[in-house]
mmCIF file of N, CA and C in Angstrom:
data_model
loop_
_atom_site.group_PDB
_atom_site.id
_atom_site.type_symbol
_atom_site.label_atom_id
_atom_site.label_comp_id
_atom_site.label_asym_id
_atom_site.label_seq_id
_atom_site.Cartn_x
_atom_site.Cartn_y
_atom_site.Cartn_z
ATOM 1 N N UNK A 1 23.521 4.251 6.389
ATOM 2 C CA UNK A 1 22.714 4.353 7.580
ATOM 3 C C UNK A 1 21.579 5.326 7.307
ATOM 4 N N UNK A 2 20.246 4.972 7.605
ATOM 5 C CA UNK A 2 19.344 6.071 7.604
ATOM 6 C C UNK A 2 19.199 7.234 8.627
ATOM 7 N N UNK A 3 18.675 8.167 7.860
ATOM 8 C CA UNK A 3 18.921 9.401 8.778
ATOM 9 C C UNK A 3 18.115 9.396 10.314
ATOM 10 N N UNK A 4 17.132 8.090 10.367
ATOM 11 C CA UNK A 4 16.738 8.491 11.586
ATOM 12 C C UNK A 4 17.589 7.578 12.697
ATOM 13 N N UNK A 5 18.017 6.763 11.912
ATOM 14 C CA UNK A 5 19.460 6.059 12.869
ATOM 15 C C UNK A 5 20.798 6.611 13.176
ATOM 16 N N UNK A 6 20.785 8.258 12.125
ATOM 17 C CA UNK A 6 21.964 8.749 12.029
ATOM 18 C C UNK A 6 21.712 9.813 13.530
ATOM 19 N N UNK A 7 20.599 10.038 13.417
ATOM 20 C CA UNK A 7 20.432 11.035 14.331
ATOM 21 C C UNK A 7 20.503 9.736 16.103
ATOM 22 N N UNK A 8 19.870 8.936 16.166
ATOM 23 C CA UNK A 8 19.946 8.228 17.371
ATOM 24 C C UNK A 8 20.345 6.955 17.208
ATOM 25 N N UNK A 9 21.396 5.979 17.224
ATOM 26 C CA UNK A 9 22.047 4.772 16.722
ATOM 27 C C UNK A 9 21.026 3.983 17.875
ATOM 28 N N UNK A 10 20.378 4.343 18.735
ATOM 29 C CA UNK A 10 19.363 3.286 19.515
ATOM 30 C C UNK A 10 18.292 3.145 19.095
ATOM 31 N N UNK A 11 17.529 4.078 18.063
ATOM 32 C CA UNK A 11 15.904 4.125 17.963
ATOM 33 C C UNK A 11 15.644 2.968 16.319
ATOM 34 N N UNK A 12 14.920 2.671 16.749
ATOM 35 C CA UNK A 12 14.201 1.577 15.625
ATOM 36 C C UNK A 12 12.738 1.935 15.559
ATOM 37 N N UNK A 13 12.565 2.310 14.073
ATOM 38 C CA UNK A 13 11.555 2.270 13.432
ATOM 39 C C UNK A 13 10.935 1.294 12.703
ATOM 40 N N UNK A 14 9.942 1.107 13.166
ATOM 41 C CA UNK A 14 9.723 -0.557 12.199
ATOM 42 C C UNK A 14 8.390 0.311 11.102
ATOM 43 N N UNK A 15 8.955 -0.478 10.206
ATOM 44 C CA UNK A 15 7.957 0.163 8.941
ATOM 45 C C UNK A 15 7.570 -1.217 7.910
ATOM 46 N N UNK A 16 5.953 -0.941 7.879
ATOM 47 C CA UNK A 16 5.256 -2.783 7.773
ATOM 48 C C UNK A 16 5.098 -2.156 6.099
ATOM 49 N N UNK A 17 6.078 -3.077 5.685
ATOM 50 C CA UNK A 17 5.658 -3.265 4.004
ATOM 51 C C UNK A 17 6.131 -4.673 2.987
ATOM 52 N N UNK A 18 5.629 -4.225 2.277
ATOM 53 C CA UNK A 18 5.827 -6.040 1.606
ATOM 54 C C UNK A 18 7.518 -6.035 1.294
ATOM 55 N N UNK A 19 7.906 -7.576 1.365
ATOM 56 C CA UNK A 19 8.913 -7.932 1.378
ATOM 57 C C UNK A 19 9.749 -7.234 0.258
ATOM 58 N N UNK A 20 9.249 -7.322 -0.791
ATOM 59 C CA UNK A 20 10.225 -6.557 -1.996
ATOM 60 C C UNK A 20 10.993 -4.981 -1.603
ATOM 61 N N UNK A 21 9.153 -4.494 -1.311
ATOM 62 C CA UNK A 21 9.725 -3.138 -0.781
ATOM 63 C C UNK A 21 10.911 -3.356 0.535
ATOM 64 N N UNK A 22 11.096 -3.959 1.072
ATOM 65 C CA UNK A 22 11.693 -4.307 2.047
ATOM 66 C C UNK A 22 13.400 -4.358 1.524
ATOM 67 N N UNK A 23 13.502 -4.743 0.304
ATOM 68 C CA UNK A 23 14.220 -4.958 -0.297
ATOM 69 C C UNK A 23 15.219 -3.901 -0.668
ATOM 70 N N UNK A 24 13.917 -3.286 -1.323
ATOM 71 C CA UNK A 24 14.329 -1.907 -2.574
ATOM 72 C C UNK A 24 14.836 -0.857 -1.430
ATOM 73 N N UNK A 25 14.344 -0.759 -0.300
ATOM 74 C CA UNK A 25 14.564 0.033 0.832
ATOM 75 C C UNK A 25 15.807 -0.258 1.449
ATOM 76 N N UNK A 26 16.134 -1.219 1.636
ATOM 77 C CA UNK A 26 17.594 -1.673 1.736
ATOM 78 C C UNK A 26 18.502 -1.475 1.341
ATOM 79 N N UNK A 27 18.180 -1.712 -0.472
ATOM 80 C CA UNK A 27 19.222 -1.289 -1.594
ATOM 81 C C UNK A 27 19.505 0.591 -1.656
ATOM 82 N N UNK A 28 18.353 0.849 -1.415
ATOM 83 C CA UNK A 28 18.358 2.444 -1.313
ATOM 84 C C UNK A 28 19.125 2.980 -0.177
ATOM 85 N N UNK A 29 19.077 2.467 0.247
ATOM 86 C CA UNK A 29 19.838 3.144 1.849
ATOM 87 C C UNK A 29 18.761 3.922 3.039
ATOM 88 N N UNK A 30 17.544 3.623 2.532
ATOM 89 C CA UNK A 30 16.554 4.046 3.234
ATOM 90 C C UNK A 30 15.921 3.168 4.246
ATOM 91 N N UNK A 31 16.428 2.014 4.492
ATOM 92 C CA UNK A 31 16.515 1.034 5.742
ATOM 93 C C UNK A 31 17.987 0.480 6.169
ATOM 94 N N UNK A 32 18.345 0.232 7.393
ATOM 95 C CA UNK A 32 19.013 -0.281 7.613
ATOM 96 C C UNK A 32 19.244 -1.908 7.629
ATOM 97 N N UNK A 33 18.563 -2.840 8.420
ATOM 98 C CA UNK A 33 18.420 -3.953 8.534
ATOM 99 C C UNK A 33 16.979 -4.553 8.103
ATOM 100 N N UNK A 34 16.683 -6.233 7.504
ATOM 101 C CA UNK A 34 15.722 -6.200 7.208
ATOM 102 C C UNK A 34 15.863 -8.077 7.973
ATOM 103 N N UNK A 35 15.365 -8.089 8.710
ATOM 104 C CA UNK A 35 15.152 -9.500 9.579
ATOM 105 C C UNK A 35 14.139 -10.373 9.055
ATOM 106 N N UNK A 36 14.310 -11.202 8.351
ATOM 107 C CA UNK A 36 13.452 -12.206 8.068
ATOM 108 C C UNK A 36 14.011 -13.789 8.715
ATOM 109 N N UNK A 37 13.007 -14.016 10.023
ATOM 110 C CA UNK A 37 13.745 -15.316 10.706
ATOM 111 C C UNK A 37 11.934 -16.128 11.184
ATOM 112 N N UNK A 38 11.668 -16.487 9.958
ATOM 113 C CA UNK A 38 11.268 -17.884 9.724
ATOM 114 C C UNK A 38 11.280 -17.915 7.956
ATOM 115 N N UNK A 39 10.573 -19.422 8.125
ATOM 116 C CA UNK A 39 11.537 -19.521 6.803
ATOM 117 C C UNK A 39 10.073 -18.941 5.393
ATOM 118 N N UNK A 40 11.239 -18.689 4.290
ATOM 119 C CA UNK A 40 10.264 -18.408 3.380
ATOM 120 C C UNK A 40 11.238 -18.778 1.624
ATOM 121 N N UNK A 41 9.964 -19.450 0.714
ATOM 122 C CA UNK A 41 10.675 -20.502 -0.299
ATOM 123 C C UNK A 41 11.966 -19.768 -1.242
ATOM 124 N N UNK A 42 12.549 -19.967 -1.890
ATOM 125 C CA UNK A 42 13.923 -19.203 -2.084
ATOM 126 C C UNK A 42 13.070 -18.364 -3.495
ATOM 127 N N UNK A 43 11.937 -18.273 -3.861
ATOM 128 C CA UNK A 43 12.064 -17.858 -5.252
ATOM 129 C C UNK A 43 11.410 -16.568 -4.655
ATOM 130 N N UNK A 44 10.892 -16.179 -3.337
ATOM 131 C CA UNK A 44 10.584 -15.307 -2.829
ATOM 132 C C UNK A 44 11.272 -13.921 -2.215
ATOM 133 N N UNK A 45 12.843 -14.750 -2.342
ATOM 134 C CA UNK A 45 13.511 -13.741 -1.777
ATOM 135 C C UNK A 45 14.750 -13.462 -2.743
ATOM 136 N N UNK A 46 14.875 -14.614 -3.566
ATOM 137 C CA UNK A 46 15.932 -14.394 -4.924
ATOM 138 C C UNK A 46 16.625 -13.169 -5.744
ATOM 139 N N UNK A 47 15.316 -12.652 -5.937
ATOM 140 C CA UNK A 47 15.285 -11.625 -6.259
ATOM 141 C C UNK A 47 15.564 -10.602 -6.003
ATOM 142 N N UNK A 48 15.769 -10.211 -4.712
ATOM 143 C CA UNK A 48 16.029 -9.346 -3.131
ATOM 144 C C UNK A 48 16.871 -9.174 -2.838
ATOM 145 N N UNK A 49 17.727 -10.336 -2.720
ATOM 146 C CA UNK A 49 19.113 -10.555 -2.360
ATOM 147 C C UNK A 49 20.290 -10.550 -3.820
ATOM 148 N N UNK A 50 19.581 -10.518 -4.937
ATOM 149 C CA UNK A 50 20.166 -10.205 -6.093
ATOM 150 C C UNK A 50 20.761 -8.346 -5.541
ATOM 151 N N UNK A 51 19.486 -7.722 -5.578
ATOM 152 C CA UNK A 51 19.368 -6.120 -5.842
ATOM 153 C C UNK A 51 20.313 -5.552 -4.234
ATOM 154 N N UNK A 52 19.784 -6.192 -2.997
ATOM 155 C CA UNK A 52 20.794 -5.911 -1.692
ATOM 156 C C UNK A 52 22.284 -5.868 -2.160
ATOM 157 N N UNK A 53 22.524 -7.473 -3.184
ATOM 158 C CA UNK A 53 24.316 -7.173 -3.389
ATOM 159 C C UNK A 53 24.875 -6.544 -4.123
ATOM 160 N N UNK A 54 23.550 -6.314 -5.242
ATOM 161 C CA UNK A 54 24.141 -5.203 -6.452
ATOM 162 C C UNK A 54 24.363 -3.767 -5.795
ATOM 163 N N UNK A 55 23.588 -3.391 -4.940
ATOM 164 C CA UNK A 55 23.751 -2.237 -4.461
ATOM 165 C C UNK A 55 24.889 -2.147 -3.348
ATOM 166 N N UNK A 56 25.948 -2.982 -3.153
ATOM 167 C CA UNK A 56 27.025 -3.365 -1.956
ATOM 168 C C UNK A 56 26.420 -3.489 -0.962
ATOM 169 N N UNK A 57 24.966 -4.213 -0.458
ATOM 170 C CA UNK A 57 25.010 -5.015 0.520
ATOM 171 C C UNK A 57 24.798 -6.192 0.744
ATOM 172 N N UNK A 58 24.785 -6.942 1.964
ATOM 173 C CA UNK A 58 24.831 -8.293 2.387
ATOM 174 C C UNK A 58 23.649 -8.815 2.531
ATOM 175 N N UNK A 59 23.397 -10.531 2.319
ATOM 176 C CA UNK A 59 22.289 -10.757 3.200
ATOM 177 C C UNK A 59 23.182 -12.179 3.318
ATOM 178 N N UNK A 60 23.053 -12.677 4.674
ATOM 179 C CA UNK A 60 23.208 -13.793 5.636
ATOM 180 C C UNK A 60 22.344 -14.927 6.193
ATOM 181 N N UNK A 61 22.419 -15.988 6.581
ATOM 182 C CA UNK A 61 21.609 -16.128 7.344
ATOM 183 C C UNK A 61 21.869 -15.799 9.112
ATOM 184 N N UNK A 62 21.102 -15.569 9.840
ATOM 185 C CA UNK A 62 21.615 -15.635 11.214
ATOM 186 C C UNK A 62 22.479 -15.859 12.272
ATOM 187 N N UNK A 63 23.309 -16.706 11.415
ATOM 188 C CA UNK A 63 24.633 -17.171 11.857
ATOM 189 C C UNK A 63 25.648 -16.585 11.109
ATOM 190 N N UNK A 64 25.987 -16.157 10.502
ATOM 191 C CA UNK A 64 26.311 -15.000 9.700
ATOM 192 C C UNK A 64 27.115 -15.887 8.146
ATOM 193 N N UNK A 65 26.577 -16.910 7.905
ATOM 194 C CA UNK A 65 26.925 -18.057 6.764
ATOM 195 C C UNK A 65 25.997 -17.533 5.442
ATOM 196 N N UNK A 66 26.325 -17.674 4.381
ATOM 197 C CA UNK A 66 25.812 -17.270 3.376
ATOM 198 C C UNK A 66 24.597 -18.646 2.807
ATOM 199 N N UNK A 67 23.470 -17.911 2.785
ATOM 200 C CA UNK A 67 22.519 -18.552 2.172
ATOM 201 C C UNK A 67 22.545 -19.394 0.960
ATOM 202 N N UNK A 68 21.945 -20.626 1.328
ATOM 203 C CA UNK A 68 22.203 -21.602 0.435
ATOM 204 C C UNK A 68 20.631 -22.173 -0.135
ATOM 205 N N UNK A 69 20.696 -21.661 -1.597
ATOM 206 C CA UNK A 69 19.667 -21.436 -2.513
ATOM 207 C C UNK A 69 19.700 -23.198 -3.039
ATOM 208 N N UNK A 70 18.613 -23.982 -3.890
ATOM 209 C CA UNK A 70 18.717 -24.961 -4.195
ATOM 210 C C UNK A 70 18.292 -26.516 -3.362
ATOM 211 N N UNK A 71 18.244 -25.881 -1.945
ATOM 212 C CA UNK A 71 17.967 -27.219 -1.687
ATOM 213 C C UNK A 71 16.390 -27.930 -1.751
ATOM 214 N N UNK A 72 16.502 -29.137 -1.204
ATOM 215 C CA UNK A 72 15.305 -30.073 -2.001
ATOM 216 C C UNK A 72 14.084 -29.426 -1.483
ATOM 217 N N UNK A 73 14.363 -28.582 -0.184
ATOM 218 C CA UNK A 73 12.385 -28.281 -0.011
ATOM 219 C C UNK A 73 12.320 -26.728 -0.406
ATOM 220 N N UNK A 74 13.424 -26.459 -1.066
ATOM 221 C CA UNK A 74 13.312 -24.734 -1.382
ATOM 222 C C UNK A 74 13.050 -24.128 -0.578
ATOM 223 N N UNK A 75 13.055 -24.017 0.715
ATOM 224 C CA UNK A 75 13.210 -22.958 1.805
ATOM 225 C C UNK A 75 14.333 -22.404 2.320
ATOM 226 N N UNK A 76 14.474 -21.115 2.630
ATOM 227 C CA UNK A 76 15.499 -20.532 3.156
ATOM 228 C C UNK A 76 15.052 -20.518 4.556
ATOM 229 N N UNK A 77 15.566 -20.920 5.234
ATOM 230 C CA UNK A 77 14.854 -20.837 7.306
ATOM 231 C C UNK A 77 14.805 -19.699 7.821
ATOM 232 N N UNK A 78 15.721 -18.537 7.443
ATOM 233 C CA UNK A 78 15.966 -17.191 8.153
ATOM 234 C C UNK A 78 17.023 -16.615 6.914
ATOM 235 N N UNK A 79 17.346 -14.947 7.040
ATOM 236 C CA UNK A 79 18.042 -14.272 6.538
ATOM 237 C C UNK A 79 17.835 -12.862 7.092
ATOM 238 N N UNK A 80 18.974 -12.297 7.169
ATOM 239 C CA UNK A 80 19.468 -10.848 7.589
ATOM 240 C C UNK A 80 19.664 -9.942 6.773
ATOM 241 N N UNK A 81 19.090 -9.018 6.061
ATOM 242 C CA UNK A 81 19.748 -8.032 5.104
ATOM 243 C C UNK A 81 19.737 -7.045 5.456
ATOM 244 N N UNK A 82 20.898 -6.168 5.325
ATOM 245 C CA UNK A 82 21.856 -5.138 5.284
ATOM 246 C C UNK A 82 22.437 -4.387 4.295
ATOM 247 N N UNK A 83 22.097 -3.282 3.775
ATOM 248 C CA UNK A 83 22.735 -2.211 2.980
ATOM 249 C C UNK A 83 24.258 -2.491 3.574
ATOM 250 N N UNK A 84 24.442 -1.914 4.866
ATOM 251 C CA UNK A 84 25.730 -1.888 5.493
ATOM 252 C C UNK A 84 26.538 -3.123 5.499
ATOM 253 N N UNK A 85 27.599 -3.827 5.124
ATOM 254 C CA UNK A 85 28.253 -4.934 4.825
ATOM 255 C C UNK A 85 28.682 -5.220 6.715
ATOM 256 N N UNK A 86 29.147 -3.861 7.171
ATOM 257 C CA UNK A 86 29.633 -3.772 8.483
ATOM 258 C C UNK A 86 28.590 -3.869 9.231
ATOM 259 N N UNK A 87 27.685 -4.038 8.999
ATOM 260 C CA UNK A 87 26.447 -4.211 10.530
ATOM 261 C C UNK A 87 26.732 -5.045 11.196
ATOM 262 N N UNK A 88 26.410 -4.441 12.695
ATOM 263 C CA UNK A 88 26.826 -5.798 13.477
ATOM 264 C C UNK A 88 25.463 -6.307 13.571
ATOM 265 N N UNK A 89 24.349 -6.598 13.112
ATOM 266 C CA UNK A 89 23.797 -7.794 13.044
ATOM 267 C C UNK A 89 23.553 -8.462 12.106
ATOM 268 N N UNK A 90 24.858 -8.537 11.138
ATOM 269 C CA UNK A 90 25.668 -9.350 9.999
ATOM 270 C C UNK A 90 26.361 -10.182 10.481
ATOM 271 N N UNK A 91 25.954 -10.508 11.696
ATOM 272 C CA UNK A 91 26.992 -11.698 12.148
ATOM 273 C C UNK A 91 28.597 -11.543 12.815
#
């Protein structure tokens, strides 16, 4: 959990940076949740969701079903990532 969520579990900081960083911030423990809900092609986020699980966290899609890489138009529609495996908006 980041420290400014540690201090108030209601306040959300939104912080605008490119998706990777979005990533690396995740894996770090320096974001909590990272909401991506429209869709974007799988070789964009591949990479992302490699480094989220290496570091013990999750990414989902919205329904809390595990993303399914490969299909014919290469889009992922939505995904949730989480440092925290336990987040409740992990589904």
């Amino acid at each position: 959990m980041s420290p400014s969520a540690a201090k108030n579990p209601f306040s959300i900081d939104q912080v605008v940076v490119g998706s990777s960083l979005k990533f690396c911030r995740i894996a770090e423990g320096a974001a909590d949740v990272y909401p991506r809900l429209c869709p974007m092609f799988e070789w964009d986020i591949a990479a992302g969701h490699a480094l989220v699980e290496a570091a013990g966290g999750v990414m989902r899609a919205p329904d809390g079903r595990q993303l399914i890489y490969g299909r014919e138009d290469l889009r992922i529609p939505a995904f949730i990532a989480s440092g925290d495996p336990s987040n409740p908006f992990m589904g």
